mmCIF file of C-alpha atoms in Angstrom:
data_model
loop_
_atom_site.group_PDB
_atom_site.id
_atom_site.type_symbol
_atom_site.label_atom_id
_atom_site.label_comp_id
_atom_site.label_asym_id
_atom_site.label_seq_id
_atom_site.Cartn_x
_atom_site.Cartn_y
_atom_site.Cartn_z
ATOM 1 C CA MET M 17 0.000 0.000 0.000
ATOM 2 C CA ASP M 18 1.236 3.490 -0.858
ATOM 3 C CA ILE M 19 2.338 5.106 2.423
ATOM 4 C CA ARG M 20 0.639 8.287 1.209
ATOM 5 C CA ARG M 21 -2.736 6.638 1.805
ATOM 6 C CA GLN M 22 -1.881 6.353 5.475
ATOM 7 C CA LEU M 23 -0.526 9.892 5.550
ATOM 8 C CA ALA M 24 -3.702 11.346 4.005
ATOM 9 C CA LEU M 25 -5.886 9.400 6.422
ATOM 10 C CA ALA M 26 -3.746 10.529 9.356
ATOM 11 C CA TYR M 27 -4.269 14.144 8.296
ATOM 12 C CA LEU M 28 -8.032 13.578 8.211
ATOM 13 C CA ARG M 29 -7.895 12.086 11.703
ATOM 14 C CA LEU M 30 -5.810 15.018 12.927
ATOM 15 C CA GLY M 31 -8.448 17.358 11.551
ATOM 16 C CA GLU M 32 -11.104 15.522 13.558
ATOM 17 C CA ARG M 33 -9.053 15.795 16.736
ATOM 18 C CA SER M 34 -8.362 19.487 16.165
ATOM 19 C CA ASN M 35 -11.975 20.367 15.398
ATOM 20 C CA CYS M 36 -14.589 17.743 16.279
ATOM 21 C CA ILE M 37 -13.018 16.965 19.662
ATOM 22 C CA SER M 38 -11.167 20.088 20.774
ATOM 23 C CA GLY M 39 -13.675 22.506 19.231
ATOM 24 C CA HIS M 40 -16.832 20.435 19.513
ATOM 25 C CA SER M 41 -20.125 21.955 18.388
ATOM 26 C CA SER M 42 -23.650 20.672 17.814
ATOM 27 C CA GLY M 43 -22.745 19.990 14.180
ATOM 28 C CA SER M 44 -19.466 18.183 14.822
ATOM 29 C CA CYS M 45 -18.956 14.648 13.495
ATOM 30 C CA ILE M 46 -22.350 14.611 11.760
ATOM 31 C CA PHE M 47 -22.600 13.770 8.053
ATOM 32 C CA PRO M 48 -23.096 15.663 5.843
ATOM 33 C CA ILE M 49 -20.659 18.148 7.352
ATOM 34 C CA ARG M 50 -22.047 21.671 7.148
ATOM 35 C CA ASP M 51 -22.967 24.797 9.093
ATOM 36 C CA ASN M 52 -21.209 24.808 12.491
ATOM 37 C CA GLY M 53 -19.782 21.365 11.763
ATOM 38 C CA VAL M 54 -17.347 22.893 9.246
ATOM 39 C CA TYR M 55 -13.824 22.975 10.656
ATOM 40 C CA THR M 56 -12.539 26.240 12.072
ATOM 41 C CA ASP M 57 -8.965 24.999 11.633
ATOM 42 C CA PRO M 58 -8.603 23.748 8.029
ATOM 43 C CA THR M 59 -4.860 22.989 8.187
ATOM 44 C CA ALA M 60 -5.011 19.199 8.505
ATOM 45 C CA SER M 61 -7.782 18.852 5.914
ATOM 46 C CA MET M 62 -5.848 20.961 3.432
ATOM 47 C CA ASN M 63 -2.831 18.688 3.871
ATOM 48 C CA SER M 64 -5.077 15.670 3.384
ATOM 49 C CA ILE M 65 -6.477 17.165 0.164
ATOM 50 C CA ARG M 66 -2.964 17.742 -1.137
ATOM 51 C CA VAL M 67 -2.001 14.082 -0.604
ATOM 52 C CA TYR M 68 -5.271 12.677 -1.987
ATOM 53 C CA LYS M 69 -4.768 14.722 -5.141
ATOM 54 C CA GLN M 70 -1.355 13.122 -5.556
ATOM 55 C CA LEU M 71 -2.874 9.658 -5.191
ATOM 56 C CA LEU M 72 -5.638 10.368 -7.689
ATOM 57 C CA GLN M 73 -3.189 11.755 -10.207
ATOM 58 C CA LEU M 74 -1.438 8.389 -10.056
ATOM 59 C CA ASP M 75 -4.675 6.371 -10.149
ATOM 60 C CA SER M 76 -7.883 8.159 -11.142
ATOM 61 C CA GLY M 77 -9.829 4.974 -10.425
ATOM 62 C CA ASP M 78 -8.883 4.984 -6.740
ATOM 63 C CA LEU M 79 -12.440 5.200 -5.371
ATOM 64 C CA GLU M 80 -11.398 5.279 -1.715
ATOM 65 C CA SER M 81 -9.175 8.316 -2.227
ATOM 66 C CA ARG M 82 -11.840 9.986 -4.355
ATOM 67 C CA TRP M 83 -14.462 9.556 -1.633
ATOM 68 C CA LEU M 84 -12.190 10.837 1.121
ATOM 69 C CA LEU M 85 -11.061 13.773 -1.025
ATOM 70 C CA ASN M 86 -14.686 14.887 -1.286
ATOM 71 C CA ILE M 87 -15.135 14.462 2.467
ATOM 72 C CA ALA M 88 -11.990 16.486 3.144
ATOM 73 C CA TYR M 89 -13.355 19.343 1.052
ATOM 74 C CA MET M 90 -16.650 19.060 2.916
ATOM 75 C CA THR M 91 -14.901 19.458 6.278
ATOM 76 C CA ILE M 92 -13.648 22.899 5.269
ATOM 77 C CA GLY M 93 -16.859 24.058 3.621
ATOM 78 C CA GLN M 94 -15.572 23.837 0.042
ATOM 79 C CA TYR M 95 -17.670 20.922 -1.226
ATOM 80 C CA PRO M 96 -18.743 20.788 -4.035
ATOM 81 C CA ALA M 97 -17.530 24.105 -5.436
ATOM 82 C CA MET M 98 -13.781 23.538 -5.043
ATOM 83 C CA VAL M 99 -13.573 19.809 -5.706
ATOM 84 C CA PRO M 100 -11.779 19.176 -9.025
ATOM 85 C CA PRO M 101 -14.542 18.187 -11.508
ATOM 86 C CA ALA M 102 -12.777 14.974 -12.511
ATOM 87 C CA TRP M 103 -12.983 13.682 -8.928
ATOM 88 C CA LEU M 104 -16.219 15.285 -7.747
ATOM 89 C CA ILE M 105 -18.861 12.957 -6.290
ATOM 90 C CA PRO M 106 -22.083 14.973 -6.628
ATOM 91 C CA GLY M 107 -24.963 14.860 -4.198
ATOM 92 C CA LEU M 108 -23.110 13.868 -1.022
ATOM 93 C CA GLY M 109 -24.859 16.597 0.929
ATOM 94 C CA ALA M 110 -28.324 15.855 -0.439
ATOM 95 C CA ASP M 111 -31.074 13.882 1.269
ATOM 96 C CA THR M 112 -32.040 11.231 -1.247
ATOM 97 C CA SER M 113 -34.273 9.253 1.100
ATOM 98 C CA SER M 114 -37.975 8.967 0.350
ATOM 99 C CA ALA M 115 -38.677 9.014 4.105
ATOM 100 C CA GLN M 116 -38.572 12.484 5.563
ATOM 101 C CA ILE M 117 -37.294 12.356 9.145
ATOM 102 C CA ARG M 118 -36.551 15.400 11.229
ATOM 103 C CA ALA M 119 -32.846 15.672 12.001
ATOM 104 C CA PHE M 120 -31.593 15.132 15.519
ATOM 105 C CA THR M 121 -29.711 17.962 17.215
ATOM 106 C CA ASP M 122 -26.633 17.350 19.365
ATOM 107 C CA VAL M 123 -27.400 19.179 22.623
ATOM 108 C CA ALA M 124 -24.775 17.456 24.772
ATOM 109 C CA ARG M 125 -22.646 20.589 25.033
ATOM 110 C CA GLU M 126 -25.538 22.740 26.184
ATOM 111 C CA LEU M 127 -26.471 20.105 28.776
ATOM 112 C CA LYS M 128 -22.847 19.979 29.990
ATOM 113 C CA ILE M 129 -22.561 16.223 29.610
ATOM 114 C CA ASN M 130 -19.676 16.165 27.127
ATOM 115 C CA ASN M 131 -17.060 17.945 29.226
ATOM 116 C CA TYR M 132 -15.033 14.742 29.428
ATOM 117 C CA ARG M 133 -13.030 12.907 26.758
ATOM 118 C CA SER M 134 -14.322 9.399 27.649
ATOM 119 C CA GLN M 135 -11.691 7.951 25.331
ATOM 120 C CA ALA M 136 -12.678 4.564 23.862
ATOM 121 C CA GLY M 137 -15.281 4.214 26.569
ATOM 122 C CA GLY M 138 -18.913 3.228 26.693
ATOM 123 C CA ALA M 139 -22.207 5.030 27.233
ATOM 124 C CA ILE M 140 -25.510 3.661 28.491
ATOM 125 C CA VAL M 141 -28.902 5.252 29.027
ATOM 126 C CA ASP M 142 -31.345 3.792 31.548
ATOM 127 C CA ASP M 143 -33.359 4.653 34.648
ATOM 128 C CA PHE M 144 -30.649 3.981 37.203
ATOM 129 C CA ASN M 145 -32.459 5.468 40.216
ATOM 130 C CA ASN M 146 -35.951 4.155 39.477
ATOM 131 C CA ASP M 147 -37.572 7.584 39.238
ATOM 132 C CA GLY M 148 -39.069 6.991 35.798
ATOM 133 C CA TYR M 149 -36.560 9.123 33.879
ATOM 134 C CA LEU M 150 -33.598 7.991 31.771
ATOM 135 C CA ASP M 151 -30.148 8.773 33.152
ATOM 136 C CA ILE M 152 -26.755 8.639 31.401
ATOM 137 C CA VAL M 153 -23.603 6.771 32.466
ATOM 138 C CA THR M 154 -20.280 6.995 30.606
ATOM 139 C CA SER M 155 -16.876 5.366 30.964
ATOM 140 C CA SER M 156 -13.397 5.812 29.528
ATOM 141 C CA TRP M 157 -10.568 3.438 28.673
ATOM 142 C CA ASP M 158 -8.175 6.099 29.997
ATOM 143 C CA LEU M 159 -7.145 5.057 33.515
ATOM 144 C CA SER M 160 -6.807 8.713 34.487
ATOM 145 C CA GLU M 161 -10.520 9.352 33.890
ATOM 146 C CA SER M 162 -13.369 8.006 35.953
ATOM 147 C CA MET M 163 -16.874 6.929 35.054
ATOM 148 C CA HIS M 164 -19.565 9.606 35.084
ATOM 149 C CA PHE M 165 -23.204 9.476 36.125
ATOM 150 C CA PHE M 166 -25.581 12.166 34.853
ATOM 151 C CA ARG M 167 -28.929 12.087 36.671
ATOM 152 C CA ASN M 168 -31.998 13.154 34.729
ATOM 153 C CA ASN M 169 -33.626 16.163 36.418
ATOM 154 C CA ALA M 170 -36.985 15.450 34.738
ATOM 155 C CA ASP M 171 -36.928 18.874 33.077
ATOM 156 C CA GLY M 172 -34.643 18.248 30.084
ATOM 157 C CA SER M 173 -31.433 18.818 32.049
ATOM 158 C CA PHE M 174 -28.945 16.586 33.866
ATOM 159 C CA THR M 175 -26.860 16.821 37.037
ATOM 160 C CA ASP M 176 -23.422 15.236 37.338
ATOM 161 C CA VAL M 177 -23.678 13.044 40.446
ATOM 162 C CA SER M 178 -20.626 10.915 39.704
ATOM 163 C CA LYS M 179 -19.066 11.552 43.120
ATOM 164 C CA GLU M 180 -22.258 10.988 45.094
ATOM 165 C CA SER M 181 -22.955 7.738 43.245
ATOM 166 C CA GLY M 182 -19.447 6.378 43.795
ATOM 167 C CA LEU M 183 -18.776 5.989 40.080
ATOM 168 C CA SER M 184 -16.042 8.621 40.192
ATOM 169 C CA GLU M 185 -13.915 6.035 42.016
ATOM 170 C CA ILE M 186 -14.049 3.586 39.079
ATOM 171 C CA LYS M 187 -11.487 3.973 36.289
ATOM 172 C CA GLY M 188 -10.811 2.513 32.888
ATOM 173 C CA GLY M 189 -14.007 0.996 31.516
ATOM 174 C CA LEU M 190 -13.619 0.074 27.861
ATOM 175 C CA MET M 191 -17.229 -1.083 27.554
ATOM 176 C CA ILE M 192 -20.225 -0.951 29.894
ATOM 177 C CA THR M 193 -23.641 -2.554 29.831
ATOM 178 C CA GLN M 194 -26.587 -2.560 32.192
ATOM 179 C CA ALA M 195 -28.730 -5.317 33.736
ATOM 180 C CA ASP M 196 -30.074 -6.320 37.119
ATOM 181 C CA TYR M 197 -27.203 -8.667 37.954
ATOM 182 C CA ASN M 198 -28.240 -9.397 41.560
ATOM 183 C CA ASN M 199 -32.012 -9.548 40.950
ATOM 184 C CA ASP M 200 -32.881 -6.851 43.472
ATOM 185 C CA GLY M 201 -35.019 -4.782 41.106
ATOM 186 C CA PHE M 202 -32.354 -2.151 40.476
ATOM 187 C CA THR M 203 -30.311 -1.693 37.316
ATOM 188 C CA ASP M 204 -26.610 -2.491 37.790
ATOM 189 C CA ILE M 205 -23.613 -1.808 35.537
ATOM 190 C CA PHE M 206 -21.036 -4.254 34.175
ATOM 191 C CA VAL M 207 -17.692 -2.612 33.362
ATOM 192 C CA SER M 208 -15.308 -4.617 31.154
ATOM 193 C CA ARG M 209 -11.644 -3.942 30.426
ATOM 194 C CA GLY M 210 -9.157 -5.364 27.940
ATOM 195 C CA ALA M 211 -11.923 -6.574 25.642
ATOM 196 C CA TRP M 212 -9.555 -7.628 22.867
ATOM 197 C CA ARG M 213 -7.790 -10.083 25.207
ATOM 198 C CA GLY M 214 -8.741 -13.589 26.136
ATOM 199 C CA ARG M 215 -10.309 -16.443 24.215
ATOM 200 C CA TRP M 216 -13.847 -15.009 24.265
ATOM 201 C CA GLY M 217 -12.916 -11.353 23.797
ATOM 202 C CA ILE M 218 -13.036 -10.456 27.491
ATOM 203 C CA SER M 219 -9.898 -10.310 29.591
ATOM 204 C CA GLN M 220 -9.332 -13.491 31.549
ATOM 205 C CA LYS M 221 -6.516 -11.914 33.552
ATOM 206 C CA PRO M 222 -6.086 -8.495 35.170
ATOM 207 C CA CYS M 223 -4.877 -5.891 32.690
ATOM 208 C CA CYS M 224 -3.054 -2.785 33.776
ATOM 209 C CA GLY M 225 -4.020 -3.430 37.380
ATOM 210 C CA THR M 226 -7.734 -3.688 36.596
ATOM 211 C CA THR M 227 -10.301 -6.420 36.008
ATOM 212 C CA ALA M 228 -13.988 -6.494 35.134
ATOM 213 C CA THR M 229 -16.272 -4.775 37.638
ATOM 214 C CA VAL M 230 -19.954 -5.086 38.462
ATOM 215 C CA VAL M 231 -21.426 -2.011 40.154
ATOM 216 C CA THR M 232 -24.643 -2.744 42.045
ATOM 217 C CA GLN M 233 -27.069 -0.289 43.569
ATOM 218 C CA THR M 234 -27.662 -0.317 47.311
#
C-alpha cells in the first residue's frame, strides 16, 4: 500500500481531533458536514487534500481516495464548489431518502454532559435510580478518567452526580452494559476492560491493574 494513503488518512484524523473533539459543536462529526460542523482549523484537511490529489493523479480509479477527497473538502466548507470536476462525487450533501425524518440535534454541550473525553469508553442510558426518567452513564478506557453518572432532572437537564454515586472512584471501563445482575429490582452496571484479550474477547486476567467490575445499587 502506498504510504501516502496512510498519511492522508492521518491528516483527516488530525483534523477531527483538532476540530470535532477540541472545538466540539452541535454539528461536529455529523454527516453531511455543514454549518457549524465545518472545521474552524482547516490545516489538517488541506494537507489531506494535497495528498489525496497526488494519489488520484497516479490512479484516477482509486475510489477510496476519491471519496475521502470529497469528504476532506466538505470538512472545510468547500464541497462541491472547489472539488476538481474529474474527482467530484455529486450529491453527497443531499437527502435522497424517500422518508422524511426530522434531524436530531446534538445538545450534549448545552447540557454539559460532554465535558469529558471518555476515550474509547462506553455510554448507556437507563433509569438507574428508578424515578421513571432515563439517566446517562459513561466510561473511559483512559485510567486517568473516571466513570460519570448524569442524573436526569426530569426537566430536560442533567446533574453530574458521579461523586455521590461512587462511580467517580471507578477507572478505565472500555465497555459498559446494564442489567439487574443481583435480581434486586435495580439496574446495575457491568464494566469490562481489555476486551480484545482472552479467548472469548473479554480479559481473563487483570490488565493494567484492573479487572472487570460489576457495580450494584444499594
